[in-house]
Short mmCIF file of C-alpha atoms in Angstrom, two decimals:
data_model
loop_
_atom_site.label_atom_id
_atom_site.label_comp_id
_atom_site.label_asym_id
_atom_site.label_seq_id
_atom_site.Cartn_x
_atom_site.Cartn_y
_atom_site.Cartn_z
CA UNK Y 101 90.40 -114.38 -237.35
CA UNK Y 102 93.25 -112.27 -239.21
CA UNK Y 103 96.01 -111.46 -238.51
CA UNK Y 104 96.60 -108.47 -236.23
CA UNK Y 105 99.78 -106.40 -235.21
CA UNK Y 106 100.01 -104.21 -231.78
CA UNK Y 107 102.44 -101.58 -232.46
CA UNK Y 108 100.08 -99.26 -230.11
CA UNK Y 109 97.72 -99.91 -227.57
CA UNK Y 110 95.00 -98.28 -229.66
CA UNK Y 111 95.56 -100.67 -231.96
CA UNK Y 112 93.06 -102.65 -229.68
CA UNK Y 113 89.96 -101.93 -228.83
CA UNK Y 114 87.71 -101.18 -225.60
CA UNK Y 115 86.64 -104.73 -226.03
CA UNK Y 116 89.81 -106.78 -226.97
CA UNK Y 117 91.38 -104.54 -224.06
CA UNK Y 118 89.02 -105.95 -221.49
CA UNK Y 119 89.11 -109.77 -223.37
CA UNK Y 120 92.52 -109.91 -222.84
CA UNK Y 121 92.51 -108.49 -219.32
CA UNK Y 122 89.76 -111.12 -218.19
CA UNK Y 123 91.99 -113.58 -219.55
CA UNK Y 124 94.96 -111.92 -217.69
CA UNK Y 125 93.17 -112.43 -214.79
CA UNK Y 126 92.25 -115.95 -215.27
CA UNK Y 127 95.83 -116.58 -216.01
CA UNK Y 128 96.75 -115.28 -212.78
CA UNK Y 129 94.67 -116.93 -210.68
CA UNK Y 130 94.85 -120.48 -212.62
CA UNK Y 131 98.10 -120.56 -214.07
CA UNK Y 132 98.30 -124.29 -214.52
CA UNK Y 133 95.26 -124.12 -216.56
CA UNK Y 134 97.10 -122.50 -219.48
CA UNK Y 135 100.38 -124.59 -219.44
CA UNK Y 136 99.81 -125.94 -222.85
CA UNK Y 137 98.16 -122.84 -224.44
CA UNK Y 138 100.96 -122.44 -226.75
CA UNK Y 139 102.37 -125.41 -226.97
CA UNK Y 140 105.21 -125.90 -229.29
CA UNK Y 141 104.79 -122.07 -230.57
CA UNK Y 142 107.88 -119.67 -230.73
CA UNK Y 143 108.28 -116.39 -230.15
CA UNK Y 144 111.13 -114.30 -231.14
CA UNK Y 145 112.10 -111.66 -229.07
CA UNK Y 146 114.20 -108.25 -230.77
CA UNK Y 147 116.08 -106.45 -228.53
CA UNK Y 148 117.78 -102.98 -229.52
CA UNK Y 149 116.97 -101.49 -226.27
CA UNK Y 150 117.86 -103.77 -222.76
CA UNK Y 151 114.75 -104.99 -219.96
CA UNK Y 152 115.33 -106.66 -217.41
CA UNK Y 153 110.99 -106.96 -217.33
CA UNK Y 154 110.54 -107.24 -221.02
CA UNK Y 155 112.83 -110.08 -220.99
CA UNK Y 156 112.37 -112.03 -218.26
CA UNK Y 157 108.65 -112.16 -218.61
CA UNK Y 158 108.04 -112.99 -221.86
CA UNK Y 159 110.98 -115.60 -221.62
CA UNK Y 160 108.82 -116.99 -218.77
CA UNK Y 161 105.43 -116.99 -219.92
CA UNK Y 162 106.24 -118.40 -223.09
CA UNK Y 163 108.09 -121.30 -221.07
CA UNK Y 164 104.85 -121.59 -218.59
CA UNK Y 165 102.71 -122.06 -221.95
CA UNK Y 166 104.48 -124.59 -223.20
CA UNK Y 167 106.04 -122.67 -225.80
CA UNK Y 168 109.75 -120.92 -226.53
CA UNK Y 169 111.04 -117.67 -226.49
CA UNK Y 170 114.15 -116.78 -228.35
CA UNK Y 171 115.63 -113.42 -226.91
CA UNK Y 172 117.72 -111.98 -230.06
CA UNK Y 173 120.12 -108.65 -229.37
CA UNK Y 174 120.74 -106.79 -232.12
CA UNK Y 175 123.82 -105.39 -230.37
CA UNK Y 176 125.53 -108.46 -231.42
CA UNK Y 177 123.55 -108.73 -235.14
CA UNK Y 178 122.35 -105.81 -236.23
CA UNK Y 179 118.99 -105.33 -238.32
CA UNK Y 180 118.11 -103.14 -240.89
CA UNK Y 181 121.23 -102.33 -241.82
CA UNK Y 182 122.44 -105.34 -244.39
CA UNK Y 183 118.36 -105.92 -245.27
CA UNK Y 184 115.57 -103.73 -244.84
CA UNK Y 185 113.06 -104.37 -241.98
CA UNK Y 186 110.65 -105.37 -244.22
CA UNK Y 187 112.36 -108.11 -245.31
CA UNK Y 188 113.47 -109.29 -242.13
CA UNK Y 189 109.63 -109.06 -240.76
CA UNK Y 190 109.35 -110.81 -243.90
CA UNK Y 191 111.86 -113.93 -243.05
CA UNK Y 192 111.10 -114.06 -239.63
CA UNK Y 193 107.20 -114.98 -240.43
CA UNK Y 194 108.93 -118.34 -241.65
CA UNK Y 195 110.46 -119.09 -238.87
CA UNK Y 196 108.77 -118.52 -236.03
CA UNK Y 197 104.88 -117.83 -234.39
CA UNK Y 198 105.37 -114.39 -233.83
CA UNK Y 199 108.14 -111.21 -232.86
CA UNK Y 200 108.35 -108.90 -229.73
CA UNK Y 201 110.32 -105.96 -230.76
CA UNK Y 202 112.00 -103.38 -228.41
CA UNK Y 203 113.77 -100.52 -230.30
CA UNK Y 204 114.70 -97.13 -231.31
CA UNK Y 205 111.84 -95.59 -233.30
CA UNK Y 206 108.02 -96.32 -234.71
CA UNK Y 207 109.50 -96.81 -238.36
CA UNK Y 208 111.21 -99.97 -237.26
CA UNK Y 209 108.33 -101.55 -235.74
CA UNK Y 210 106.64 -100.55 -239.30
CA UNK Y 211 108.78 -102.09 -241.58
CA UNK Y 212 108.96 -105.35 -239.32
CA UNK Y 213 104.71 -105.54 -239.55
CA UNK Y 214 104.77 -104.52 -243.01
CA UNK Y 215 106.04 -107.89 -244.66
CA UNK Y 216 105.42 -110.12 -241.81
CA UNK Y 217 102.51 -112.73 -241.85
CA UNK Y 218 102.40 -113.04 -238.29
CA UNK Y 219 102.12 -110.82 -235.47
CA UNK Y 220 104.19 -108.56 -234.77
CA UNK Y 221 104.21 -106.67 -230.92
CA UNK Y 222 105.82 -103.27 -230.08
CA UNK Y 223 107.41 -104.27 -227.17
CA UNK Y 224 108.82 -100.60 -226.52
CA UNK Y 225 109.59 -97.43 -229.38
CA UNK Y 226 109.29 -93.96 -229.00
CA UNK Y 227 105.86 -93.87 -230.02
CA UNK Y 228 104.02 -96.52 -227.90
CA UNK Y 229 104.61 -99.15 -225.25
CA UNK Y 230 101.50 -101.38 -225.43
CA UNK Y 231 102.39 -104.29 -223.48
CA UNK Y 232 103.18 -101.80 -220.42
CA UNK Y 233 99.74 -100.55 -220.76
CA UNK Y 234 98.26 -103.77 -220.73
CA UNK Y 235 99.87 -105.03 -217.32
CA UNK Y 236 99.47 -101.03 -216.18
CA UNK Y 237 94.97 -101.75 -216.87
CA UNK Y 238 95.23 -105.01 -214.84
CA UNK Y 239 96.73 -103.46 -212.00
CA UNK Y 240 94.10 -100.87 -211.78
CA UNK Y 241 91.37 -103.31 -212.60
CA UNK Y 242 92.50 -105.14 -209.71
CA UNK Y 243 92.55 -102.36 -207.65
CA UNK Y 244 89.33 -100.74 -208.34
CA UNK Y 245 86.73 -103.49 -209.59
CA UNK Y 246 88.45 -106.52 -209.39
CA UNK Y 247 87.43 -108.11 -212.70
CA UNK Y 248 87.36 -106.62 -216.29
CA UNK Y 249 84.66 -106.00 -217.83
CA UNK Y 250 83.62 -103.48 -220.13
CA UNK Y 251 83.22 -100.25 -217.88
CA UNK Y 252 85.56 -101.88 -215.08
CA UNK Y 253 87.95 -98.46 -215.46
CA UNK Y 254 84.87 -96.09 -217.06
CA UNK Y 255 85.30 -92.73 -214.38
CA UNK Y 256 88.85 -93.30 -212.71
CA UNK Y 257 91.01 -90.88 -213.00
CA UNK Y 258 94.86 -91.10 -213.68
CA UNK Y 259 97.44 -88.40 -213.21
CA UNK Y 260 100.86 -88.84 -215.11
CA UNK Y 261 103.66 -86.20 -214.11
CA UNK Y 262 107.29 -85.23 -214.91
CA UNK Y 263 108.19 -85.83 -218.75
CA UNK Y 264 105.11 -86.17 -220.61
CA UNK Y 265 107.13 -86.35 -223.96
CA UNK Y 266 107.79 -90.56 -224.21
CA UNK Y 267 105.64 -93.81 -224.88
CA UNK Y 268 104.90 -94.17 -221.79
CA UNK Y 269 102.58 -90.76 -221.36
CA UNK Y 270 101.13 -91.41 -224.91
CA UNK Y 271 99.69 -94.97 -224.54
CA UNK Y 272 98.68 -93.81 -221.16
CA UNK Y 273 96.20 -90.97 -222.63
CA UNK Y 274 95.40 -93.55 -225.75
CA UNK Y 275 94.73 -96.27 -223.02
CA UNK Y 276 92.37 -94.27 -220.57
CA UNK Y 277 90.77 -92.48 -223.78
CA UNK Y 278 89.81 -95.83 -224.91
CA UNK Y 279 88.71 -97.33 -221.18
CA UNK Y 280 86.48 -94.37 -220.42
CA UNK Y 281 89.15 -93.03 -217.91
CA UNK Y 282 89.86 -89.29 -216.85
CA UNK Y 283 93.70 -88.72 -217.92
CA UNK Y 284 95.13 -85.99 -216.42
CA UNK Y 285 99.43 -85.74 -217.46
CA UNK Y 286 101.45 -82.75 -216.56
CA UNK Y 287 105.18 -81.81 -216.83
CA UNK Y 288 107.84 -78.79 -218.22
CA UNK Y 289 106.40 -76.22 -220.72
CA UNK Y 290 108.55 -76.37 -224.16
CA UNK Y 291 109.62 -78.56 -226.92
CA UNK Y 292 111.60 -81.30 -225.35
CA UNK Y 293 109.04 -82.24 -222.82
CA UNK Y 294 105.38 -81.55 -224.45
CA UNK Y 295 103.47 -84.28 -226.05
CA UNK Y 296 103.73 -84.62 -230.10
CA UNK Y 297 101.01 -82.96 -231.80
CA UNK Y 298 99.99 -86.50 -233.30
CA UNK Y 299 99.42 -88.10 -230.23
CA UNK Y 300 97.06 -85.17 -228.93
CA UNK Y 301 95.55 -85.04 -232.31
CA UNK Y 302 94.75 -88.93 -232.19
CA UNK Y 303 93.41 -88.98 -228.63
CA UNK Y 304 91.27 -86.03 -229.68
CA UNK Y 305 89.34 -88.45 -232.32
CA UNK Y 306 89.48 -91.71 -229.77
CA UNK Y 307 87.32 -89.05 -227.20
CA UNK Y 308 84.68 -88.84 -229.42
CA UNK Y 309 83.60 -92.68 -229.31
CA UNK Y 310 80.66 -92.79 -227.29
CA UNK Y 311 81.41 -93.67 -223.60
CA UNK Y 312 85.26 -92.31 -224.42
CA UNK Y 313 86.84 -91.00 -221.23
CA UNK Y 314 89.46 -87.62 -221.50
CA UNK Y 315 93.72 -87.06 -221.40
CA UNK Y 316 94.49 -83.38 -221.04
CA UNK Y 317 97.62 -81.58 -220.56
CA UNK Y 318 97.42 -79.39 -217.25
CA UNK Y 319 99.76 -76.96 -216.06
CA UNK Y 320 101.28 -78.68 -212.83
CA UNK Y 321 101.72 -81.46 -210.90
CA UNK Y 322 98.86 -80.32 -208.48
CA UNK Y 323 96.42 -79.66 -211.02
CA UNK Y 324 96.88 -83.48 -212.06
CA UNK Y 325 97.10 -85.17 -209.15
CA UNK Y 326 94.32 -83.51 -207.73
CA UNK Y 327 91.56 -86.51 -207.00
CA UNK Y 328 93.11 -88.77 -208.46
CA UNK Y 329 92.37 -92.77 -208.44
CA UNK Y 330 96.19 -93.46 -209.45
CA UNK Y 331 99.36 -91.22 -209.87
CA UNK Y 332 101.89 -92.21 -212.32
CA UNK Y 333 105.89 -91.30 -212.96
CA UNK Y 334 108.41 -92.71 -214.96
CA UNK Y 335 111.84 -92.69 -215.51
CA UNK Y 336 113.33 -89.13 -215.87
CA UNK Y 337 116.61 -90.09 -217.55
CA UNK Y 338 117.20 -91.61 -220.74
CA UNK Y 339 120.18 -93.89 -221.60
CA UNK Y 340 123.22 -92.06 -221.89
CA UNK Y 341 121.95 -88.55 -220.13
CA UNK Y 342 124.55 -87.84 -217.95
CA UNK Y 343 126.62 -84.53 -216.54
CA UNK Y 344 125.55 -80.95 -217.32
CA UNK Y 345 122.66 -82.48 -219.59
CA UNK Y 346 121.68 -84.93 -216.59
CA UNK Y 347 121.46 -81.94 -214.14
CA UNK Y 348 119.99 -79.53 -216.04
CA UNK Y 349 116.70 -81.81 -217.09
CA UNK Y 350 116.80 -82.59 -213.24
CA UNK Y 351 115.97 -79.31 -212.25
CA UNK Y 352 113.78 -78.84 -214.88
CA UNK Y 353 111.51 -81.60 -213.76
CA UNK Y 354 111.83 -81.09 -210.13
CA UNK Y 355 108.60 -79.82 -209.95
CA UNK Y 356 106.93 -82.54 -211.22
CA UNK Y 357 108.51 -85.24 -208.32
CA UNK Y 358 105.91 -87.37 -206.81
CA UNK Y 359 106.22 -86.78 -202.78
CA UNK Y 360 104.00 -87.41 -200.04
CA UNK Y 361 102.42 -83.92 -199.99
CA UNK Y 362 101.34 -84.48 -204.12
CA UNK Y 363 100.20 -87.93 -202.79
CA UNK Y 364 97.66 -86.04 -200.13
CA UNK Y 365 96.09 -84.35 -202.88
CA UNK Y 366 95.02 -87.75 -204.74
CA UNK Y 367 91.89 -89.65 -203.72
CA UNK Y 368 92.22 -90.77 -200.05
CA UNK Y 369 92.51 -94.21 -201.52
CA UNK Y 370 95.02 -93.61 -204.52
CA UNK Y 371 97.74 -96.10 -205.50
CA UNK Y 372 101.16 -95.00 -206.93
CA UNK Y 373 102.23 -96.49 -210.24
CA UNK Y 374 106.03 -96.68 -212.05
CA UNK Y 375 106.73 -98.94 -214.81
CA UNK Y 376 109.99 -99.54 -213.50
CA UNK Y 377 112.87 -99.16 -213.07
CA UNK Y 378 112.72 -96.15 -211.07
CA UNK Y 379 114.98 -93.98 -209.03
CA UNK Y 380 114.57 -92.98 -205.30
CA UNK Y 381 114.55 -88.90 -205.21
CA UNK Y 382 114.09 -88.63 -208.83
CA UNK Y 383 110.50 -88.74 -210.56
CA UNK Y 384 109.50 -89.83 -206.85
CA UNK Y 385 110.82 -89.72 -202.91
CA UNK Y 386 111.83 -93.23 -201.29
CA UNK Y 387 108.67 -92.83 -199.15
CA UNK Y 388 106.39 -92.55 -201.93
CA UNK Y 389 107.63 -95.56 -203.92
CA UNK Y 390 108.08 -97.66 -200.87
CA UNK Y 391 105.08 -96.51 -198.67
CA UNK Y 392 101.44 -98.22 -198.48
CA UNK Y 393 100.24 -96.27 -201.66
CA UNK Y 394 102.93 -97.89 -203.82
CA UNK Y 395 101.54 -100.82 -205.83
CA UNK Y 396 104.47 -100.73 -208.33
CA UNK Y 397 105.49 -104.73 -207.62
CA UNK Y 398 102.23 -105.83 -208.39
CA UNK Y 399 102.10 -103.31 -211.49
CA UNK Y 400 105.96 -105.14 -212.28
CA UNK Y 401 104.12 -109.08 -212.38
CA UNK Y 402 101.28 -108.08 -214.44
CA UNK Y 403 103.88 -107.65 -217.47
CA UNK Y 404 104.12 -111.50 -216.97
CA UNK Y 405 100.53 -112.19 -216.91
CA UNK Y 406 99.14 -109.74 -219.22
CA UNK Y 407 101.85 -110.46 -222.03
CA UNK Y 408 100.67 -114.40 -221.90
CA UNK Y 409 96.85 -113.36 -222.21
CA UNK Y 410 98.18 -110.87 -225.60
CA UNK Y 411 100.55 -113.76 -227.05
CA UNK Y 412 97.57 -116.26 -226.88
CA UNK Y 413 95.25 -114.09 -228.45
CA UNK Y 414 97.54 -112.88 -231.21
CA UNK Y 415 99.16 -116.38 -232.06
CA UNK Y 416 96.07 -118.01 -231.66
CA UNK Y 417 94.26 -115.42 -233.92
CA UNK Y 418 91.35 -115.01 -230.91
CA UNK Y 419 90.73 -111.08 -231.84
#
């Protein structure tokens, strides 16, 4: 198979989505079964941005594989600034199986994949955060149908809210696009908070694959949560936002908080999702994120599990 590079999640398709959940799964369940799946293979992990998740899971599943993961932080080394990204991407595909990278901007991921002769896995950028959506499907897979196949998410409905302007909210309308989902995602009118015109221009042409689901943009929280099979919210604050700046995007987003009463407006059987980490009172109330509805722990162990299933079917060239 050749070689393949995941710098968004539509950079896989409705099939290799639902592969690589099954195998997710399978993982879960039998974990022993898979302790030599990547057995003396390396993975080098680029940090520019901290995770406590990102981290920690890939450090572990690449240990419960029987492989290595080398967690690099460019805080101490800097790339791209005494070689290009391309050559580093370039370098690295001579050292090791393949590279995790969690950074700034799009153009870095880029340059890494455009040299590199092994994969090469947007672990977070401003664009996309694939691996998130991966663990994200498996949740609601296990939720709804309980195995993956290839309609196991066709007609659920997803409601994002609060800053719909970030990685997160994109992959999520690429992701349900691709699974046949309904994406609903709402948040502030105006330039700082609405989606790029790329991203609504690309989920536009991924709607009109035959059994395709939908992402909108609707005008409130309400409107979005309104029946639906899982309600989303992420992190309000970016590193570094803090006084005047800090309160003022507070109030603008407000509206947007997940709380019980937006919660009673969901299906009657809706689970709460946050990628983590999250704060109490912010994008949602204590009682949301730690009532029944929450599933955002078992959302939290599906990075380990669905990461594993990706690594083996990149570095083992399975797509």
């Amino acid at each position: 198979m050749a070689l393949r590079h995941i710098t968004k999640i539509s950079d896989m398709s409705r099939a290799e989505i639902t592969a690589t959940l099954s195998l997710a799964l399978d993982m879960k369940r039998t974990p022993s079964d898979y302790h030599d799946a990547l057995k003396r293979k390396t993975l080098l992990m680029l940090f520019e941005k901290p995770s406590l998740r990102t981290r920690v899971s890939l450090e572990a599943g690449m240990t419960s594989l029987g492989g290595h993961g080398i967690a690099y932080m460019t805080g101490d080394s800097p790339i791209g600034k005494k070689e290009t990204y391309e050559d580093t991407g370039a370098v690295l595909s001579r050292m090791v199986d393949a590279v995790t990278a969690r950074v700034n901007s799009r153009s870095q991921i880029a340059g890494l994949a455009a040299n590199s002769t092994i994969p090469i896995v947007n672990a977070l950028d401003d664009y996309a955060h694939p691996m998130q959506m991966l663990a994200d499907l498996q949740v609601m897979v296990e939720k709804t149908s309980g195995s993956a196949s290839e309609g196991c998410l066709s007609g659920a409905s997803l409601a994002f809210v609060g800053d719909i302007q970030n990685n997160v909210t994109y992959d999520l309308m690429r992701a349900g696009i691709i699974m046949g989902m309904d994406v609903r995602v709402s948040g502030p009118a105006g330039q700082d908070f609405l989606p790029e015109a790329s991203v609504l221009d690309e989920c536009a042409a991924l709607a009109q694959v035959t059994g395709a689901g939908t992402a909108t943009v609707v005008a409130s929280a309400e409107e979005a949560a309104r029946g639906a099979d899982f309600v989303y919210a992420d992190s309000w604050m970016s590193y570094g936002v803090s006084g005047q700046a800090r309160d003022e995007r507070l109030a603008q987003l407000m509206p947007w908080q997940v709380t019980a009463n937006l919660m009673s407006l969901a299906s009657p059987s809706a689970k709460f999702m946050n990628c983590l980490p999250a704060m109490r009172e912010e994008e949602q109330t204590a009682e949301v994120i730690d009532g029944p509805q929450s599933i955002v722990f078992d959302q939290a162990e599906n990075r380990l599990h669905a990461q594993k299933a990706l690594l083996v079917k990149l570095i083992l060239r399975q797509f």
